[in-house]
Structures are given as C-alpha cells and as structure tokens.
mmCIF file of N, CA and C and ligand atoms in Angstrom:
data_model
loop_
_atom_site.group_PDB
_atom_site.id
_atom_site.type_symbol
_atom_site.label_atom_id
_atom_site.label_comp_id
_atom_site.label_asym_id
_atom_site.label_seq_id
_atom_site.Cartn_x
_atom_site.Cartn_y
_atom_site.Cartn_z
ATOM 1 N N MET A 18 64.559 -39.227 3.365
ATOM 2 C CA MET A 18 64.472 -40.666 3.557
ATOM 3 C C MET A 18 65.169 -41.381 2.396
ATOM 4 N N LYS A 19 66.022 -42.324 2.734
ATOM 5 C CA LYS A 19 66.779 -43.050 1.728
ATOM 6 C C LYS A 19 65.999 -44.303 1.310
ATOM 7 N N THR A 20 65.919 -44.566 0.015
ATOM 8 C CA THR A 20 65.219 -45.762 -0.460
ATOM 9 C C THR A 20 66.228 -46.870 -0.749
ATOM 10 N N ALA A 21 65.772 -48.117 -0.557
ATOM 11 C CA ALA A 21 66.635 -49.268 -0.821
ATOM 12 C C ALA A 21 66.872 -49.380 -2.317
ATOM 13 N N PRO A 22 68.079 -49.793 -2.722
ATOM 14 C CA PRO A 22 68.323 -50.005 -4.151
ATOM 15 C C PRO A 22 67.421 -51.122 -4.670
ATOM 16 N N ALA A 23 67.086 -51.034 -5.927
ATOM 17 C CA ALA A 23 66.187 -52.017 -6.524
ATOM 18 C C ALA A 23 66.949 -53.170 -7.163
ATOM 19 N N VAL A 24 66.330 -54.332 -7.129
ATOM 20 C CA VAL A 24 66.845 -55.515 -7.811
ATOM 21 C C VAL A 24 65.823 -55.858 -8.884
ATOM 22 N N LEU A 25 66.290 -56.093 -10.097
ATOM 23 C CA LEU A 25 65.390 -56.403 -11.201
ATOM 24 C C LEU A 25 65.411 -57.907 -11.476
ATOM 25 N N LEU A 26 64.245 -58.519 -11.413
ATOM 26 C CA LEU A 26 64.131 -59.948 -11.715
ATOM 27 C C LEU A 26 62.899 -60.165 -12.583
ATOM 28 N N THR A 27 62.679 -61.405 -12.996
ATOM 29 C CA THR A 27 61.556 -61.729 -13.859
ATOM 30 C C THR A 27 60.671 -62.754 -13.163
ATOM 31 N N ILE A 28 59.375 -62.484 -13.134
ATOM 32 C CA ILE A 28 58.415 -63.437 -12.590
ATOM 33 C C ILE A 28 57.418 -63.765 -13.693
ATOM 34 N N ASN A 29 57.404 -65.016 -14.110
ATOM 35 C CA ASN A 29 56.539 -65.468 -15.201
ATOM 36 C C ASN A 29 56.686 -64.585 -16.438
ATOM 37 N N GLY A 30 57.932 -64.235 -16.734
ATOM 38 C CA GLY A 30 58.234 -63.474 -17.933
ATOM 39 C C GLY A 30 58.060 -61.975 -17.816
ATOM 40 N N LYS A 31 57.569 -61.503 -16.667
ATOM 41 C CA LYS A 31 57.389 -60.059 -16.491
ATOM 42 C C LYS A 31 58.484 -59.525 -15.573
ATOM 43 N N SER A 32 59.097 -58.439 -16.002
ATOM 44 C CA SER A 32 60.139 -57.818 -15.184
ATOM 45 C C SER A 32 59.508 -57.069 -14.026
ATOM 46 N N ILE A 33 60.179 -57.161 -12.870
ATOM 47 C CA ILE A 33 59.708 -56.444 -11.697
ATOM 48 C C ILE A 33 60.924 -55.977 -10.913
ATOM 49 N N ALA A 34 60.859 -54.779 -10.402
ATOM 50 C CA ALA A 34 61.917 -54.245 -9.541
ATOM 51 C C ALA A 34 61.434 -54.333 -8.107
ATOM 52 N N VAL A 35 62.258 -54.909 -7.250
ATOM 53 C CA VAL A 35 61.914 -55.055 -5.827
ATOM 54 C C VAL A 35 63.061 -54.477 -5.001
ATOM 55 N N PRO A 36 62.798 -54.126 -3.751
ATOM 56 C CA PRO A 36 63.883 -53.618 -2.906
ATOM 57 C C PRO A 36 64.947 -54.683 -2.669
ATOM 58 N N ALA A 37 66.197 -54.286 -2.630
ATOM 59 C CA ALA A 37 67.296 -55.218 -2.337
ATOM 60 C C ALA A 37 67.037 -55.878 -0.990
ATOM 61 N N GLY A 38 67.332 -57.171 -0.918
ATOM 62 C CA GLY A 38 67.133 -57.917 0.321
ATOM 63 C C GLY A 38 65.767 -58.551 0.436
ATOM 64 N N CYS A 39 64.896 -58.280 -0.522
ATOM 65 C CA CYS A 39 63.534 -58.796 -0.532
ATOM 66 C C CYS A 39 63.535 -60.305 -0.833
ATOM 67 N N SER A 40 62.675 -61.064 -0.167
ATOM 68 C CA SER A 40 62.548 -62.491 -0.492
ATOM 69 C C SER A 40 61.737 -62.653 -1.773
ATOM 70 N N VAL A 41 61.873 -63.814 -2.391
ATOM 71 C CA VAL A 41 61.070 -64.090 -3.581
ATOM 72 C C VAL A 41 59.586 -64.132 -3.205
ATOM 73 N N ALA A 42 59.263 -64.611 -2.008
ATOM 74 C CA ALA A 42 57.862 -64.625 -1.558
ATOM 75 C C ALA A 42 57.308 -63.198 -1.522
ATOM 76 N N ALA A 43 58.091 -62.264 -1.026
ATOM 77 C CA ALA A 43 57.658 -60.865 -0.997
ATOM 78 C C ALA A 43 57.528 -60.320 -2.419
ATOM 79 N N ALA A 44 58.436 -60.737 -3.296
ATOM 80 C CA ALA A 44 58.364 -60.282 -4.689
ATOM 81 C C ALA A 44 57.079 -60.783 -5.354
ATOM 82 N N LEU A 45 56.684 -62.036 -5.036
ATOM 83 C CA LEU A 45 55.432 -62.572 -5.593
ATOM 84 C C LEU A 45 54.261 -61.697 -5.153
ATOM 85 N N ARG A 46 54.291 -61.316 -3.901
ATOM 86 C CA ARG A 46 53.220 -60.472 -3.368
ATOM 87 C C ARG A 46 53.236 -59.096 -4.038
ATOM 88 N N LEU A 47 54.434 -58.548 -4.217
ATOM 89 C CA LEU A 47 54.550 -57.245 -4.865
ATOM 90 C C LEU A 47 54.067 -57.308 -6.310
ATOM 91 N N ALA A 48 54.331 -58.449 -6.962
ATOM 92 C CA ALA A 48 53.878 -58.614 -8.342
ATOM 93 C C ALA A 48 52.359 -58.772 -8.380
ATOM 94 N N ASP A 49 51.777 -59.182 -7.225
ATOM 95 C CA ASP A 49 50.331 -59.222 -7.015
ATOM 96 C C ASP A 49 49.583 -60.137 -7.969
ATOM 97 N N PHE A 50 50.150 -61.311 -8.234
ATOM 98 C CA PHE A 50 49.451 -62.274 -9.064
ATOM 99 C C PHE A 50 48.183 -62.734 -8.337
ATOM 100 N N ALA A 51 47.043 -62.489 -8.919
ATOM 101 C CA ALA A 51 45.743 -62.846 -8.362
ATOM 102 C C ALA A 51 45.522 -62.208 -6.989
ATOM 103 N N GLY A 52 46.315 -61.221 -6.663
ATOM 104 C CA GLY A 52 46.138 -60.521 -5.400
ATOM 105 C C GLY A 52 46.649 -61.263 -4.184
ATOM 106 N N LEU A 53 47.203 -62.469 -4.357
ATOM 107 C CA LEU A 53 47.619 -63.284 -3.218
ATOM 108 C C LEU A 53 49.116 -63.558 -3.196
ATOM 109 N N GLY A 54 49.792 -63.251 -4.268
ATOM 110 C CA GLY A 54 51.184 -63.667 -4.374
ATOM 111 C C GLY A 54 51.254 -65.154 -4.632
ATOM 112 N N VAL A 55 50.420 -65.629 -5.532
ATOM 113 C CA VAL A 55 50.290 -67.061 -5.814
ATOM 114 C C VAL A 55 51.617 -67.651 -6.269
ATOM 115 N N SER A 56 51.980 -68.769 -5.643
ATOM 116 C CA SER A 56 53.233 -69.442 -5.979
ATOM 117 C C SER A 56 53.006 -70.682 -6.824
ATOM 118 N N ARG A 57 51.862 -71.327 -6.653
ATOM 119 C CA ARG A 57 51.596 -72.562 -7.386
ATOM 120 C C ARG A 57 50.097 -72.863 -7.320
ATOM 121 N N ARG A 58 49.710 -73.952 -7.956
ATOM 122 C CA ARG A 58 48.313 -74.412 -7.908
ATOM 123 C C ARG A 58 48.273 -75.773 -7.236
ATOM 124 N N SER A 59 47.212 -76.025 -6.483
ATOM 125 C CA SER A 59 47.037 -77.335 -5.868
ATOM 126 C C SER A 59 46.647 -78.343 -6.946
ATOM 127 N N VAL A 60 46.570 -79.618 -6.589
ATOM 128 C CA VAL A 60 46.192 -80.646 -7.566
ATOM 129 C C VAL A 60 44.776 -80.425 -8.084
ATOM 130 N N THR A 61 43.958 -79.702 -7.336
ATOM 131 C CA THR A 61 42.595 -79.396 -7.798
ATOM 132 C C THR A 61 42.517 -78.025 -8.463
ATOM 133 N N GLY A 62 43.671 -77.362 -8.627
ATOM 134 C CA GLY A 62 43.712 -76.097 -9.351
ATOM 135 C C GLY A 62 43.524 -74.856 -8.504
ATOM 136 N N GLU A 63 43.468 -75.027 -7.188
ATOM 137 C CA GLU A 63 43.282 -73.855 -6.333
ATOM 138 C C GLU A 63 44.608 -73.119 -6.138
ATOM 139 N N PRO A 64 44.560 -71.784 -6.078
ATOM 140 C CA PRO A 64 45.792 -71.018 -5.891
ATOM 141 C C PRO A 64 46.380 -71.232 -4.501
ATOM 142 N N ARG A 65 47.680 -71.379 -4.433
ATOM 143 C CA ARG A 65 48.390 -71.526 -3.171
ATOM 144 C C ARG A 65 49.386 -70.381 -3.064
ATOM 145 N N ALA A 66 49.632 -69.914 -1.877
ATOM 146 C CA ALA A 66 50.532 -68.787 -1.674
ATOM 147 C C ALA A 66 51.373 -69.027 -0.430
ATOM 148 N N PRO A 67 52.496 -68.329 -0.312
ATOM 149 C CA PRO A 67 53.314 -68.466 0.895
ATOM 150 C C PRO A 67 52.459 -68.304 2.152
ATOM 151 N N PHE A 68 52.712 -69.195 3.133
ATOM 152 C CA PHE A 68 51.892 -69.191 4.336
ATOM 153 C C PHE A 68 52.727 -68.971 5.592
ATOM 154 N N CYS A 69 53.691 -69.857 5.827
ATOM 155 C CA CYS A 69 54.423 -69.782 7.102
ATOM 156 C C CYS A 69 55.577 -68.782 7.061
ATOM 157 N N GLY A 70 56.178 -68.626 5.904
ATOM 158 C CA GLY A 70 57.301 -67.705 5.776
ATOM 159 C C GLY A 70 58.585 -68.183 6.430
ATOM 160 N N MET A 71 58.646 -69.453 6.816
ATOM 161 C CA MET A 71 59.859 -69.941 7.481
ATOM 162 C C MET A 71 60.284 -71.332 7.025
ATOM 163 N N GLY A 72 59.870 -71.740 5.817
ATOM 164 C CA GLY A 72 60.383 -72.970 5.239
ATOM 165 C C GLY A 72 59.715 -74.249 5.702
ATOM 166 N N ILE A 73 58.575 -74.185 6.326
ATOM 167 C CA ILE A 73 57.907 -75.368 6.860
ATOM 168 C C ILE A 73 56.767 -75.864 5.964
ATOM 169 N N CYS A 74 55.894 -74.980 5.524
ATOM 170 C CA CYS A 74 54.651 -75.408 4.872
ATOM 171 C C CYS A 74 54.830 -75.849 3.415
ATOM 172 N N GLN A 75 55.864 -75.396 2.746
ATOM 173 C CA GLN A 75 56.148 -75.736 1.341
ATOM 174 C C GLN A 75 55.142 -75.133 0.360
ATOM 175 N N GLU A 76 54.288 -74.254 0.807
ATOM 176 C CA GLU A 76 53.284 -73.653 -0.089
ATOM 177 C C GLU A 76 53.900 -72.671 -1.073
ATOM 178 N N CYS A 77 55.118 -72.251 -0.835
ATOM 179 C CA CYS A 77 55.735 -71.218 -1.668
ATOM 180 C C CYS A 77 56.659 -71.792 -2.728
ATOM 181 N N ARG A 78 56.543 -73.070 -3.023
ATOM 182 C CA ARG A 78 57.435 -73.683 -4.024
ATOM 183 C C ARG A 78 57.284 -73.003 -5.382
ATOM 184 N N VAL A 79 58.407 -72.632 -5.956
ATOM 185 C CA VAL A 79 58.451 -72.035 -7.293
ATOM 186 C C VAL A 79 59.695 -72.563 -8.000
ATOM 187 N N SER A 80 59.788 -72.265 -9.264
ATOM 188 C CA SER A 80 60.993 -72.577 -10.012
ATOM 189 C C SER A 80 61.821 -71.297 -10.108
ATOM 190 N N ILE A 81 63.073 -71.385 -9.681
ATOM 191 C CA ILE A 81 63.973 -70.237 -9.762
ATOM 192 C C ILE A 81 65.174 -70.658 -10.587
ATOM 193 N N ASP A 82 65.319 -70.012 -11.735
ATOM 194 C CA ASP A 82 66.404 -70.351 -12.672
ATOM 195 C C ASP A 82 66.428 -71.848 -12.945
ATOM 196 N N GLY A 83 65.239 -72.442 -13.062
ATOM 197 C CA GLY A 83 65.101 -73.841 -13.437
ATOM 198 C C GLY A 83 65.149 -74.833 -12.288
ATOM 199 N N ALA A 84 65.369 -74.369 -11.082
ATOM 200 C CA ALA A 84 65.434 -75.276 -9.932
ATOM 201 C C ALA A 84 64.272 -75.011 -8.986
ATOM 202 N N ARG A 85 63.739 -76.068 -8.407
ATOM 203 C CA ARG A 85 62.623 -75.927 -7.470
ATOM 204 C C ARG A 85 63.152 -75.382 -6.136
ATOM 205 N N ARG A 86 62.584 -74.268 -5.693
ATOM 206 C CA ARG A 86 63.056 -73.607 -4.475
ATOM 207 C C ARG A 86 61.875 -73.107 -3.670
ATOM 208 N N LEU A 87 62.149 -72.792 -2.415
ATOM 209 C CA LEU A 87 61.144 -72.168 -1.558
ATOM 210 C C LEU A 87 61.296 -70.656 -1.658
ATOM 211 N N ALA A 88 60.235 -69.984 -2.070
ATOM 212 C CA ALA A 88 60.290 -68.537 -2.272
ATOM 213 C C ALA A 88 60.565 -67.788 -0.979
ATOM 214 N N CYS A 89 60.078 -68.316 0.139
ATOM 215 C CA CYS A 89 60.259 -67.599 1.409
ATOM 216 C C CYS A 89 61.681 -67.715 1.931
ATOM 217 N N GLN A 90 62.435 -68.667 1.418
ATOM 218 C CA GLN A 90 63.800 -68.893 1.903
ATOM 219 C C GLN A 90 64.844 -68.433 0.901
ATOM 220 N N THR A 91 64.394 -67.727 -0.141
ATOM 221 C CA THR A 91 65.310 -67.306 -1.197
ATOM 222 C C THR A 91 65.257 -65.797 -1.360
ATOM 223 N N ARG A 92 66.420 -65.174 -1.291
ATOM 224 C CA ARG A 92 66.504 -63.735 -1.472
ATOM 225 C C ARG A 92 66.577 -63.412 -2.967
ATOM 226 N N CYS A 93 65.912 -62.367 -3.388
ATOM 227 C CA CYS A 93 65.929 -61.956 -4.795
ATOM 228 C C CYS A 93 67.338 -61.557 -5.212
ATOM 229 N N ALA A 94 67.669 -61.899 -6.437
ATOM 230 C CA ALA A 94 68.964 -61.521 -7.014
ATOM 231 C C ALA A 94 68.729 -60.973 -8.410
ATOM 232 N N ALA A 95 69.581 -60.087 -8.834
ATOM 233 C CA ALA A 95 69.461 -59.474 -10.162
ATOM 234 C C ALA A 95 69.473 -60.534 -11.243
ATOM 235 N N GLY A 96 68.512 -60.439 -12.165
ATOM 236 C CA GLY A 96 68.443 -61.352 -13.301
ATOM 237 C C GLY A 96 67.784 -62.682 -13.001
ATOM 238 N N MET A 97 67.364 -62.907 -11.774
ATOM 239 C CA MET A 97 66.720 -64.170 -11.399
ATOM 240 C C MET A 97 65.441 -64.361 -12.207
ATOM 241 N N GLN A 98 65.198 -65.614 -12.638
ATOM 242 C CA GLN A 98 63.979 -65.914 -13.370
ATOM 243 C C GLN A 98 63.117 -66.842 -12.528
ATOM 244 N N VAL A 99 61.968 -66.348 -12.118
ATOM 245 C CA VAL A 99 61.045 -67.086 -11.259
ATOM 246 C C VAL A 99 59.827 -67.490 -12.074
ATOM 247 N N GLU A 100 59.450 -68.750 -11.930
ATOM 248 C CA GLU A 100 58.244 -69.259 -12.606
ATOM 249 C C GLU A 100 57.334 -69.873 -11.549
ATOM 250 N N THR A 101 56.081 -69.471 -11.559
ATOM 251 C CA THR A 101 55.088 -70.107 -10.694
ATOM 252 C C THR A 101 54.403 -71.193 -11.521
ATOM 253 N N SER A 102 53.690 -72.074 -10.876
ATOM 254 C CA SER A 102 53.009 -73.139 -11.633
ATOM 255 C C SER A 102 51.517 -73.081 -11.415
HETATM 256 S S1 FES B 19 55.914 -70.000 3.051
HETATM 257 FE FE1 FES B 19 55.940 -71.895 4.106
HETATM 258 S S2 FES B 19 57.699 -72.858 3.293
HETATM 259 FE FE2 FES B 19 57.714 -70.932 2.354
#
C-alpha cells in the first residue's frame, strides 16, 4: 500500500505533518486540539470547530499566514502557518 506524501505545516506554533491534499480543517482535527479540531472561540469563549465543510457556516475561520481564511476551503501547503483563536 502506497502512502500519500506528507506536507509539513505549523498550527499554533507546533509542527504537524499531514497527507498531501489534506484541508486545513482536516489538519486541525489531526492535530486534535481539545479533541474537536477547534478553529476559534465564540464570544462567550466556547470552542468552535468546522461544521459544514463546504464554506457556509464560517465556524472554521482561522488565520493562515496572517490572513483570515476558511479552513475547510483551504488545502494545506508546505510551510503554512495556521493560528486558531
Ligand atoms: S466548516 Fe463551515 S465554512 Fe468551513
């Protein structure tokens, strides 16, 4: 069985290798922050995580290389720096 090549990126300062072609939302889940793949916090401090996976709910908003992006609509790239809030 052939394995997909890995892409190395950083999530909240921690390096993680994910399969090539993986979305940032999937990478958050693989990194397993709080077990949910948390992308941000609500105004009351509750953890929020990707929900729809198709760019509608906006729950997956993160900062990628300093720009606000949707994790479910962004493919991981080598050296990418992802920050959750
Ligand atoms: S998970 Fe709903 S917009 Fe990304």
